[in-house]
């Protein structure tokens, strides 16, 4: 009965590879987000989608491409991975922000 | 551009002590403010959500206040316990056409038995 679930939980990969992180929410929320938590633990928004439409793209390199096949899913595909992409990526969802945001448990990406 | 600051960055207290975590934000035109807890290697757990029209919210031993005009929020934890040890994050939603959370860098709380 997990509200926002992400897979995988851990991802170790080599520089130059392409990888995807999947996110699903069963809360019926209209809006989903990707946040990045860097090595200093600072959380910053990357993207938001509302009903499959891209709403926010916060100056993220175009190697990062979110895809939302339906409003319950928001996947993150990363091309040509770099060392600096190592971080924890969090998926979140909300339904009319008045109710706040629900976060997934995060995906720890390590690029070697 | 909204900026959120949390003070102190780290706090260590003995068990049983009451404590206050501080959060300030630069743009007072916020939609709501949310406090989260993050345990090491874990995700974010929502603690309290305060709408811009509210002054405070309470949940168990936690009480969060909001003074929108001064750009401040506090999280009060009563009778702290070792299990309260975690990083506490303050996040502000400025609303508008693009809802999103702007986070502070967090306060690392250690409660010593």
Coordinates of N, CA and C in Angstrom, one line a residue:
Chain A
X1 N 0.8 -1.2 0.0 CA 0.0 0.0 0.0 C 0.9 1.3 0.0
X2 N 2.1 1.1 -0.5 CA 3.0 2.3 -0.6 C 2.4 3.4 -1.4
X3 N 2.5 4.6 -1.0 CA 1.8 5.7 -1.6 C 2.6 6.2 -2.9
X4 N 3.9 6.4 -2.7 CA 4.8 6.8 -3.8 C 6.0 5.8 -3.8
X5 N 6.1 5.0 -4.8 CA 7.2 4.0 -4.9 C 8.1 4.3 -6.0
X6 N 9.4 4.1 -5.7 CA 10.5 4.3 -6.7 C 11.3 3.0 -6.9
X7 N 11.7 2.8 -8.1 CA 12.6 1.6 -8.4 C 13.6 2.1 -9.4
X8 N 14.9 1.6 -9.2 CA 15.4 0.8 -8.1 C 15.7 1.7 -6.9
X9 N 16.0 1.1 -5.7 CA 16.4 1.9 -4.6 C 17.8 2.3 -4.6
X10 N 18.7 1.4 -5.2 CA 20.1 1.7 -5.4 C 20.4 1.5 -6.9
X11 N 21.3 2.3 -7.4 CA 21.7 2.1 -8.8 C 23.2 2.5 -8.9
X12 N 24.0 1.6 -9.2 CA 25.5 1.9 -9.4 C 25.8 1.6 -10.9
X13 N 26.4 2.6 -11.5 CA 26.6 2.4 -13.0 C 27.9 3.2 -13.4
X14 N 28.4 2.9 -14.6 CA 29.6 3.5 -15.0 C 29.3 4.8 -15.8
X15 N 30.2 5.7 -15.8 CA 30.1 6.9 -16.6 C 29.8 6.6 -18.1
X16 N 28.9 7.4 -18.7 CA 28.6 7.2 -20.1 C 27.4 6.3 -20.3
X17 N 27.0 5.6 -19.3 CA 25.8 4.7 -19.4 C 24.5 5.5 -19.4
X18 N 23.4 4.9 -19.9 CA 22.1 5.4 -19.8 C 21.3 4.6 -18.8
X19 N 20.5 5.3 -18.0 CA 19.8 4.6 -16.9 C 18.4 5.2 -16.7
X20 N 17.5 4.5 -16.2 CA 16.1 5.0 -15.9 C 15.8 4.7 -14.5
X21 N 15.0 5.6 -13.9 CA 14.4 5.4 -12.6 C 12.9 5.5 -12.7
X22 N 12.2 4.6 -12.1 CA 10.7 4.6 -12.3 C 10.0 5.1 -11.0
X23 N 8.9 5.7 -11.2 CA 8.1 6.2 -10.0 C 6.6 6.0 -10.3
X24 N 6.0 5.5 -9.3 CA 4.5 5.3 -9.4 C 3.8 5.8 -8.1
X25 N 2.7 6.4 -8.2 CA 1.9 6.8 -7.0 C 0.5 6.3 -7.2
X26 N 0.0 5.8 -6.0 CA -1.4 5.2 -6.0 C -2.3 6.1 -5.2
X27 N -2.0 7.4 -5.1 CA -2.8 8.4 -4.3 C -3.8 9.1 -5.2
X28 N -3.8 8.9 -6.5 CA -4.7 9.6 -7.3 C -4.4 11.1 -7.6
X29 N -3.1 11.4 -7.2 CA -2.7 12.8 -7.4 C -2.5 13.2 -8.8
X30 N -2.7 14.5 -9.1 CA -2.5 14.9 -10.5 C -1.1 15.4 -10.9
X31 N -0.3 15.7 -9.9 CA 1.0 16.3 -10.1 C 2.1 15.4 -9.5
X32 N 3.1 15.2 -10.3 CA 4.3 14.4 -9.8 C 5.5 15.2 -10.1
X33 N 6.6 14.9 -9.3 CA 7.8 15.7 -9.3 C 9.0 14.8 -9.2
X34 N 10.1 15.3 -9.7 CA 11.4 14.8 -9.4 C 12.3 15.8 -8.7
X35 N 12.9 15.4 -7.6 CA 13.8 16.2 -6.8 C 15.1 15.5 -6.7
X36 N 16.2 16.3 -6.6 CA 17.5 15.8 -6.5 C 18.1 16.3 -5.2
X37 N 18.7 15.3 -4.4 CA 19.4 15.7 -3.2 C 20.9 15.4 -3.4
X38 N 21.6 16.5 -3.4 CA 23.1 16.4 -3.7 C 23.8 15.9 -2.5
X39 N 25.2 15.9 -2.6 CA 26.0 15.3 -1.6 C 26.0 16.1 -0.3
X40 N 25.6 17.3 -0.4 CA 25.4 18.2 0.8 C 24.0 18.1 1.4
X41 N 23.2 17.1 0.9 CA 21.9 16.9 1.4 C 20.9 17.9 1.0
X42 N 21.2 18.8 0.0 CA 20.3 19.9 -0.3 C 19.4 19.4 -1.4
X43 N 18.1 19.5 -1.2 CA 17.0 19.1 -2.1 C 16.6 20.2 -3.0
X44 N 16.5 19.9 -4.3 CA 16.1 20.9 -5.3 C 15.3 20.2 -6.3
X45 N 14.2 21.0 -6.8 CA 13.3 20.4 -7.8 C 14.0 20.3 -9.1
X46 N 13.6 19.3 -9.9 CA 14.1 19.1 -11.2 C 13.0 19.3 -12.2
X47 N 11.9 18.5 -12.0 CA 10.8 18.6 -13.0 C 9.5 18.4 -12.2
X48 N 8.4 18.9 -12.8 CA 7.1 18.6 -12.4 C 6.2 18.3 -13.6
X49 N 5.3 17.4 -13.4 CA 4.3 17.0 -14.4 C 2.9 17.1 -13.8
X50 N 2.0 17.7 -14.6 CA 0.6 17.7 -14.2 C -0.3 17.0 -15.2
X51 N -0.9 15.9 -14.9 CA -1.7 15.2 -15.8 C -0.9 14.9 -17.1
X52 N 0.3 14.4 -17.0 CA 1.2 14.0 -18.1 C 1.8 15.2 -18.8
X53 N 1.5 16.4 -18.4 CA 2.1 17.6 -19.1 C 3.2 18.2 -18.3
X54 N 4.4 18.5 -18.9 CA 5.5 19.1 -18.2 C 5.2 20.5 -17.8
X55 N 5.3 20.8 -16.5 CA 5.0 22.1 -16.0 C 6.3 22.8 -15.6
X56 N 7.2 22.1 -14.9 CA 8.4 22.8 -14.4 C 9.6 22.0 -15.0
X57 N 10.6 22.7 -15.5 CA 11.9 22.2 -15.9 C 12.9 23.1 -15.4
X58 N 13.6 22.8 -14.2 CA 14.4 23.7 -13.6 C 15.9 23.6 -14.1
X59 N 16.1 24.2 -15.2 CA 17.5 24.2 -15.8 C 18.3 23.0 -15.5
X60 N 17.7 21.9 -15.9 CA 18.3 20.6 -15.8 C 18.9 20.2 -17.1
X61 N 20.1 19.7 -17.1 CA 20.7 19.3 -18.4 C 19.8 18.4 -19.3
X62 N 19.9 18.6 -20.6 CA 18.9 17.8 -21.4 C 19.3 16.4 -21.5
X63 N 20.3 15.9 -20.8 CA 20.6 14.5 -20.7 C 19.5 13.8 -19.8
X64 N 18.8 14.7 -19.0 CA 17.7 14.2 -18.2 C 16.4 14.3 -18.9
X65 N 15.7 13.3 -19.1 CA 14.4 13.4 -19.8 C 13.3 12.6 -19.0
X66 N 12.4 13.4 -18.4 CA 11.3 12.8 -17.7 C 10.2 12.3 -18.7
X67 N 9.5 11.2 -18.3 CA 8.4 10.7 -19.2 C 7.3 10.3 -18.3
X68 N 6.1 10.8 -18.7 CA 4.9 10.5 -17.9 C 3.9 9.8 -18.8
X69 N 3.8 8.4 -18.7 CA 2.9 7.7 -19.6 C 1.4 7.9 -19.2
X70 N 1.2 8.1 -17.9 CA -0.1 8.4 -17.3 C 0.1 9.2 -16.0
X71 N -0.9 9.7 -15.4 CA -0.7 10.6 -14.3 C -0.3 9.9 -13.1
X72 N -0.2 8.6 -13.1 CA 0.2 7.8 -11.9 C 1.7 7.4 -12.0
X73 N 2.3 7.7 -13.1 CA 3.7 7.3 -13.3 C 4.5 8.5 -13.9
X74 N 5.7 8.6 -13.3 CA 6.7 9.6 -13.8 C 8.1 9.0 -13.8
X75 N 8.6 8.7 -14.9 CA 9.9 8.1 -15.0 C 11.0 9.1 -15.4
X76 N 12.2 8.8 -14.9 CA 13.3 9.7 -15.2 C 14.4 8.9 -16.0
X77 N 14.7 9.3 -17.2 CA 15.7 8.7 -18.0 C 16.9 9.6 -18.0
X78 N 18.1 9.1 -17.8 CA 19.3 9.9 -17.8 C 20.3 9.3 -18.8
X79 N 20.7 10.1 -19.8 CA 21.7 9.7 -20.8 C 23.1 10.1 -20.4
X80 N 24.0 9.3 -20.9 CA 25.5 9.7 -20.8 C 25.8 10.1 -19.4
X81 N 25.6 9.2 -18.4 CA 25.8 9.6 -17.0 C 27.2 10.1 -16.7
X82 N 27.2 11.1 -15.8 CA 28.5 11.8 -15.4 C 28.6 11.6 -13.9
X83 N 29.9 11.7 -13.5 CA 30.2 11.6 -12.0 C 29.3 12.5 -11.2
X84 N 29.1 13.7 -11.7 CA 28.3 14.7 -11.0 C 26.8 14.4 -10.8
X85 N 26.4 13.4 -11.6 CA 25.0 13.0 -11.4 C 24.7 12.1 -10.2
X86 N 25.8 11.7 -9.6 CA 25.6 10.9 -8.3 C 24.9 11.7 -7.3
X87 N 23.8 11.2 -6.8 CA 22.9 11.9 -5.9 C 21.8 10.9 -5.5
X88 N 20.9 11.4 -4.6 CA 19.7 10.7 -4.3 C 18.5 11.4 -5.1
X89 N 17.8 10.7 -5.8 CA 16.7 11.3 -6.6 C 15.4 10.8 -5.9
X90 N 14.5 11.9 -5.6 CA 13.3 11.6 -5.0 C 12.1 11.9 -5.9
X91 N 11.2 11.1 -6.0 CA 9.9 11.3 -6.6 C 8.9 11.8 -5.6
X92 N 8.0 12.7 -6.0 CA 7.0 13.2 -5.1 C 5.7 13.4 -5.9
X93 N 4.6 13.5 -5.1 CA 3.3 13.8 -5.8 C 2.5 14.7 -4.9
X94 N 1.5 15.4 -5.5 CA 0.6 16.2 -4.7 C -0.7 16.3 -5.5
X95 N -1.7 16.7 -4.7 CA -3.0 16.9 -5.3 C -3.5 18.3 -4.8
X96 N -3.4 19.3 -5.7 CA -3.7 20.6 -5.3 C -2.9 20.9 -4.0
X97 N -1.7 21.5 -4.2 CA -0.7 21.7 -3.1 C -1.2 22.0 -1.8
X98 N -2.5 22.3 -1.7 CA -3.1 22.6 -0.4 C -3.0 21.5 0.6
X99 N -2.9 20.3 0.0 CA -2.8 19.1 0.8 C -1.3 18.6 1.1
X100 N -0.4 19.4 0.6 CA 1.0 19.0 0.8 C 1.5 18.0 -0.2
X101 N 2.7 17.6 0.0 CA 3.4 16.7 -0.9 C 3.8 15.4 -0.2
X102 N 3.8 14.3 -1.0 CA 4.2 13.0 -0.5 C 5.4 12.5 -1.3
X103 N 6.4 12.1 -0.6 CA 7.7 11.7 -1.2 C 7.9 10.2 -1.2
X104 N 8.6 9.7 -2.2 CA 9.0 8.4 -2.2 C 10.2 8.2 -1.4
X105 N 10.8 7.0 -1.3 CA 11.9 6.7 -0.4 C 13.2 7.0 -1.1
X106 N 13.3 7.4 -2.3 CA 14.5 7.8 -3.0 C 15.2 6.7 -3.7
X107 N 16.0 7.1 -4.7 CA 16.9 6.2 -5.5 C 18.3 6.8 -5.4
X108 N 19.2 6.0 -4.8 CA 20.6 6.5 -4.6 C 21.3 6.1 -5.9
X109 N 21.7 7.0 -6.7 CA 22.5 6.8 -7.9 C 23.9 7.1 -7.7
X110 N 24.8 6.1 -8.0 CA 26.2 6.3 -7.9 C 26.8 6.0 -9.2
X111 N 27.5 7.0 -9.8 CA 28.2 6.9 -11.0 C 29.7 6.7 -10.8
X112 N 30.3 5.7 -11.3 CA 31.7 5.4 -11.1 C 32.5 5.4 -12.4
Chain B
X1 N 13.1 35.3 -6.1 CA 13.4 33.8 -5.9 C 13.4 33.5 -4.5
X2 N 12.6 32.5 -4.1 CA 12.4 32.1 -2.7 C 13.7 31.4 -2.2
X3 N 14.1 31.8 -1.0 CA 15.2 31.1 -0.4 C 14.8 30.8 1.0
X4 N 15.2 29.6 1.5 CA 14.8 29.1 2.8 C 16.0 28.7 3.6
X5 N 16.1 29.3 4.8 CA 17.2 29.1 5.7 C 16.8 28.4 7.0
X6 N 17.6 27.4 7.4 CA 17.3 26.8 8.6 C 18.4 26.9 9.6
X7 N 18.0 27.3 10.8 CA 19.0 27.5 11.9 C 18.5 26.8 13.2
X8 N 19.4 26.0 13.9 CA 20.8 25.8 13.5 C 21.0 24.7 12.5
X9 N 22.2 24.5 12.0 CA 22.4 23.4 11.0 C 22.5 22.1 11.8
X10 N 22.9 22.1 13.0 CA 23.0 20.9 13.8 C 22.7 21.2 15.2
X11 N 22.1 20.3 15.9 CA 21.7 20.5 17.3 C 21.8 19.2 18.1
X12 N 22.4 19.2 19.2 CA 22.5 18.0 20.1 C 22.0 18.3 21.4
X13 N 21.0 17.5 21.9 CA 20.4 17.8 23.2 C 20.2 16.5 24.0
X14 N 20.1 16.6 25.3 CA 19.9 15.4 26.1 C 18.4 15.1 26.0
X15 N 18.1 13.8 26.2 CA 16.8 13.3 26.2 C 15.9 14.0 27.2
X16 N 14.7 14.3 26.8 CA 13.7 15.0 27.6 C 13.6 16.5 27.5
X17 N 14.6 17.0 26.8 CA 14.6 18.5 26.6 C 13.6 18.9 25.5
X18 N 13.0 20.1 25.8 CA 12.2 20.7 24.8 C 13.1 21.5 23.8
X19 N 12.8 21.6 22.5 CA 13.6 22.3 21.6 C 12.9 22.9 20.5
X20 N 13.5 23.9 19.9 CA 12.9 24.7 18.8 C 13.9 24.7 17.6
X21 N 13.3 24.3 16.4 CA 14.0 24.5 15.2 C 13.5 25.6 14.4
X22 N 14.3 26.4 13.8 CA 13.9 27.6 13.1 C 14.0 27.5 11.6
X23 N 13.1 28.2 10.9 CA 13.1 28.2 9.5 C 12.7 29.6 9.1
X24 N 13.4 30.2 8.1 CA 13.0 31.5 7.6 C 13.0 31.5 6.1
X25 N 12.2 32.3 5.5 CA 12.0 32.3 4.0 C 12.0 33.8 3.6
X26 N 12.5 34.0 2.4 CA 12.7 35.4 1.9 C 11.4 36.0 1.3
X27 N 10.6 35.2 0.7 CA 9.4 35.8 0.1 C 8.2 35.3 0.9
X28 N 7.5 36.3 1.5 CA 6.4 36.0 2.4 C 5.1 35.6 1.7
X29 N 5.1 35.7 0.4 CA 3.9 35.3 -0.4 C 3.9 33.8 -0.6
X30 N 3.7 33.1 0.4 CA 3.7 31.6 0.3 C 2.3 31.0 0.3
X31 N 2.2 29.8 -0.2 CA 1.0 29.1 -0.3 C 0.8 28.2 1.0
X32 N 1.9 27.5 1.3 CA 1.9 26.7 2.5 C 3.4 26.4 2.9
X33 N 3.5 25.8 4.1 CA 4.9 25.5 4.5 C 4.8 24.1 5.1
X34 N 5.7 23.2 4.8 CA 5.7 21.8 5.3 C 7.0 21.5 6.0
X35 N 6.9 20.8 7.1 CA 8.0 20.3 7.8 C 8.1 18.8 7.5
X36 N 9.4 18.3 7.2 CA 9.6 16.9 7.0 C 10.7 16.4 7.9
X37 N 10.7 15.1 8.0 CA 11.8 14.4 8.8 C 12.5 13.5 7.8
X38 N 13.8 13.4 7.8 CA 14.5 12.5 7.0 C 15.5 11.7 7.9
X39 N 15.3 10.4 8.0 CA 16.3 9.6 8.7 C 17.4 9.2 7.7
X40 N 18.6 8.9 8.2 CA 19.8 8.6 7.4 C 19.4 7.5 6.3
X41 N 19.7 7.8 5.1 CA 19.5 6.9 4.0 C 18.0 6.6 3.7
X42 N 17.1 7.4 4.2 CA 15.7 7.2 4.0 C 15.1 8.3 3.3
X43 N 13.8 8.1 3.0 CA 13.0 9.2 2.3 C 12.5 10.2 3.3
X44 N 11.6 11.1 2.8 CA 11.1 12.2 3.6 C 9.7 11.8 4.1
X45 N 9.6 12.0 5.4 CA 8.3 11.8 6.1 C 7.7 13.1 6.4
X46 N 6.5 13.4 6.0 CA 5.8 14.7 6.3 C 5.4 14.7 7.8
X47 N 5.7 15.8 8.4 CA 5.4 15.9 9.8 C 4.2 16.8 10.0
X48 N 4.3 18.0 9.5 CA 3.2 19.0 9.6 C 3.1 19.9 8.4
X49 N 1.9 20.2 8.0 CA 1.6 21.1 6.9 C 0.9 22.3 7.4
X50 N 1.3 23.5 7.2 CA 0.7 24.7 7.6 C 0.3 25.5 6.4
X51 N -1.0 25.8 6.3 CA -1.5 26.6 5.2 C -1.1 28.1 5.5
X52 N -1.1 28.9 4.5 CA -0.7 30.3 4.7 C -1.6 31.1 5.6
X53 N -2.9 30.6 5.7 CA -3.9 31.3 6.5 C -3.8 30.9 7.9
X54 N -3.0 29.8 8.2 CA -3.0 29.3 9.6 C -1.8 29.8 10.3
X55 N -1.9 29.7 11.7 CA -0.8 30.2 12.5 C 0.0 29.1 13.1
X56 N -0.6 27.9 13.3 CA 0.1 26.8 13.8 C -0.6 25.5 13.5
X57 N 0.1 24.4 13.7 CA -0.4 23.0 13.6 C 0.3 22.2 14.6
X58 N -0.5 21.2 15.1 CA 0.1 20.4 16.2 C -0.2 18.9 15.9
X59 N 0.8 18.1 16.2 CA 0.7 16.6 16.0 C 1.5 16.0 17.1
X60 N 0.8 15.5 18.1 CA 1.5 14.8 19.2 C 2.4 15.8 19.9
X61 N 3.7 15.4 20.0 CA 4.7 16.3 20.7 C 5.3 17.4 19.8
X62 N 4.8 17.5 18.6 CA 5.3 18.5 17.6 C 4.3 19.6 17.5
X63 N 4.8 20.8 17.4 CA 4.0 22.0 17.1 C 4.8 22.9 16.2
X64 N 4.1 23.2 15.1 CA 4.8 24.1 14.1 C 4.0 25.4 14.0
X65 N 4.7 26.5 14.1 CA 4.0 27.8 13.9 C 4.5 28.5 12.7
X66 N 3.7 29.5 12.2 CA 4.0 30.2 11.0 C 3.7 31.7 11.2
X67 N 4.7 32.5 10.9 CA 4.5 33.9 10.9 C 4.8 34.4 9.5
X68 N 3.8 34.4 8.6 CA 4.1 34.7 7.2 C 4.7 36.1 7.0
X69 N 4.2 37.1 7.8 CA 4.6 38.5 7.5 C 6.1 38.7 7.8
X70 N 6.6 37.9 8.8 CA 8.0 38.0 9.1 C 8.9 37.0 8.4
X71 N 8.2 36.1 7.7 CA 8.9 35.0 7.0 C 9.6 34.0 7.9
X72 N 8.9 33.6 8.9 CA 9.5 32.6 9.9 C 8.5 31.5 10.2
X73 N 9.1 30.3 10.5 CA 8.4 29.2 11.0 C 9.2 28.5 12.1
X74 N 8.6 28.0 13.1 CA 9.4 27.2 14.1 C 8.7 25.9 14.2
X75 N 9.5 24.9 14.5 CA 9.1 23.5 14.9 C 9.5 23.3 16.3
X76 N 8.5 23.1 17.2 CA 8.8 22.9 18.6 C 8.6 21.4 18.8
X77 N 9.6 20.8 19.5 CA 9.5 19.4 19.8 C 9.6 19.3 21.4
X78 N 8.5 18.7 21.9 CA 8.4 18.6 23.4 C 9.0 17.3 23.8
X79 N 9.6 17.3 25.0 CA 10.1 16.1 25.6 C 10.8 15.2 24.6
X80 N 11.9 15.7 24.1 CA 12.6 15.0 23.0 C 13.0 13.5 23.4
X81 N 13.1 12.7 22.5 CA 13.5 11.3 22.7 C 14.6 10.9 21.7
X82 N 15.4 9.9 22.0 CA 16.4 9.5 21.0 C 15.9 9.1 19.7
X83 N 14.6 8.6 19.6 CA 14.0 8.3 18.3 C 13.7 9.5 17.5
X84 N 13.8 10.7 18.1 CA 13.6 11.9 17.3 C 14.8 12.3 16.5
X85 N 15.9 11.7 16.7 CA 17.2 12.0 16.0 C 17.0 11.8 14.5
X86 N 17.2 12.8 13.8 CA 17.0 12.8 12.3 C 17.3 14.2 11.8
X87 N 17.2 14.4 10.5 CA 17.3 15.7 9.9 C 15.9 16.2 9.6
X88 N 15.7 17.4 10.1 CA 14.4 18.1 9.9 C 14.5 19.1 8.8
X89 N 13.6 19.0 7.9 CA 13.6 19.9 6.7 C 12.4 20.7 6.7
X90 N 12.6 22.0 6.4 CA 11.5 23.0 6.2 C 11.4 23.2 4.7
X91 N 10.2 23.3 4.2 CA 10.0 23.5 2.7 C 8.8 24.4 2.5
X92 N 8.9 25.3 1.6 CA 7.9 26.3 1.4 C 7.4 26.2 -0.1
X93 N 6.1 26.2 -0.2 CA 5.4 26.2 -1.5 C 4.9 27.6 -1.8
X94 N 5.5 28.2 -2.8 CA 5.2 29.6 -3.1 C 3.9 29.8 -4.0
X95 N 3.4 28.6 -4.4 CA 2.1 28.7 -5.2 C 2.3 29.3 -6.5
X96 N 1.4 30.1 -6.9 CA 1.4 30.7 -8.3 C 1.0 29.6 -9.3
X97 N 1.5 29.8 -10.5 CA 1.2 28.9 -11.6 C 2.0 27.6 -11.5
X98 N 3.1 27.6 -10.9 CA 3.9 26.4 -10.8 C 4.2 26.0 -9.4
X99 N 3.4 25.1 -8.8 CA 3.6 24.7 -7.4 C 4.8 23.9 -7.3
X100 N 5.6 24.2 -6.4 CA 6.8 23.4 -6.1 C 7.3 23.8 -4.7
X101 N 8.1 22.9 -4.1 CA 8.7 23.1 -2.8 C 10.1 23.6 -2.9
X102 N 10.4 24.7 -2.1 CA 11.8 25.1 -2.0 C 12.2 24.7 -0.6
X103 N 13.3 24.0 -0.5 CA 13.7 23.4 0.8 C 14.8 24.2 1.4
X104 N 14.9 24.2 2.8 CA 16.1 24.6 3.5 C 17.1 23.5 3.5
X105 N 18.2 23.7 4.1 CA 19.3 22.7 4.1 C 19.1 21.7 5.3
X106 N 18.2 22.0 6.1 CA 17.9 21.1 7.2 C 18.6 21.3 8.5
X107 N 18.1 20.8 9.6 CA 18.7 20.8 10.9 C 18.9 19.4 11.3
X108 N 20.2 19.0 11.6 CA 20.5 17.6 12.0 C 20.3 17.6 13.5
X109 N 19.3 16.9 14.0 CA 19.0 16.8 15.4 C 19.5 15.5 16.0
X110 N 20.3 15.5 17.1 CA 20.7 14.3 17.8 C 20.2 14.5 19.2
X111 N 19.4 13.5 19.7 CA 18.9 13.4 21.0 C 19.7 12.3 21.8
X112 N 20.4 12.7 22.8 CA 21.3 11.7 23.5 C 20.6 11.1 24.7
X113 N 20.7 9.8 24.8 CA 20.0 9.1 25.9 C 20.6 9.5 27.3

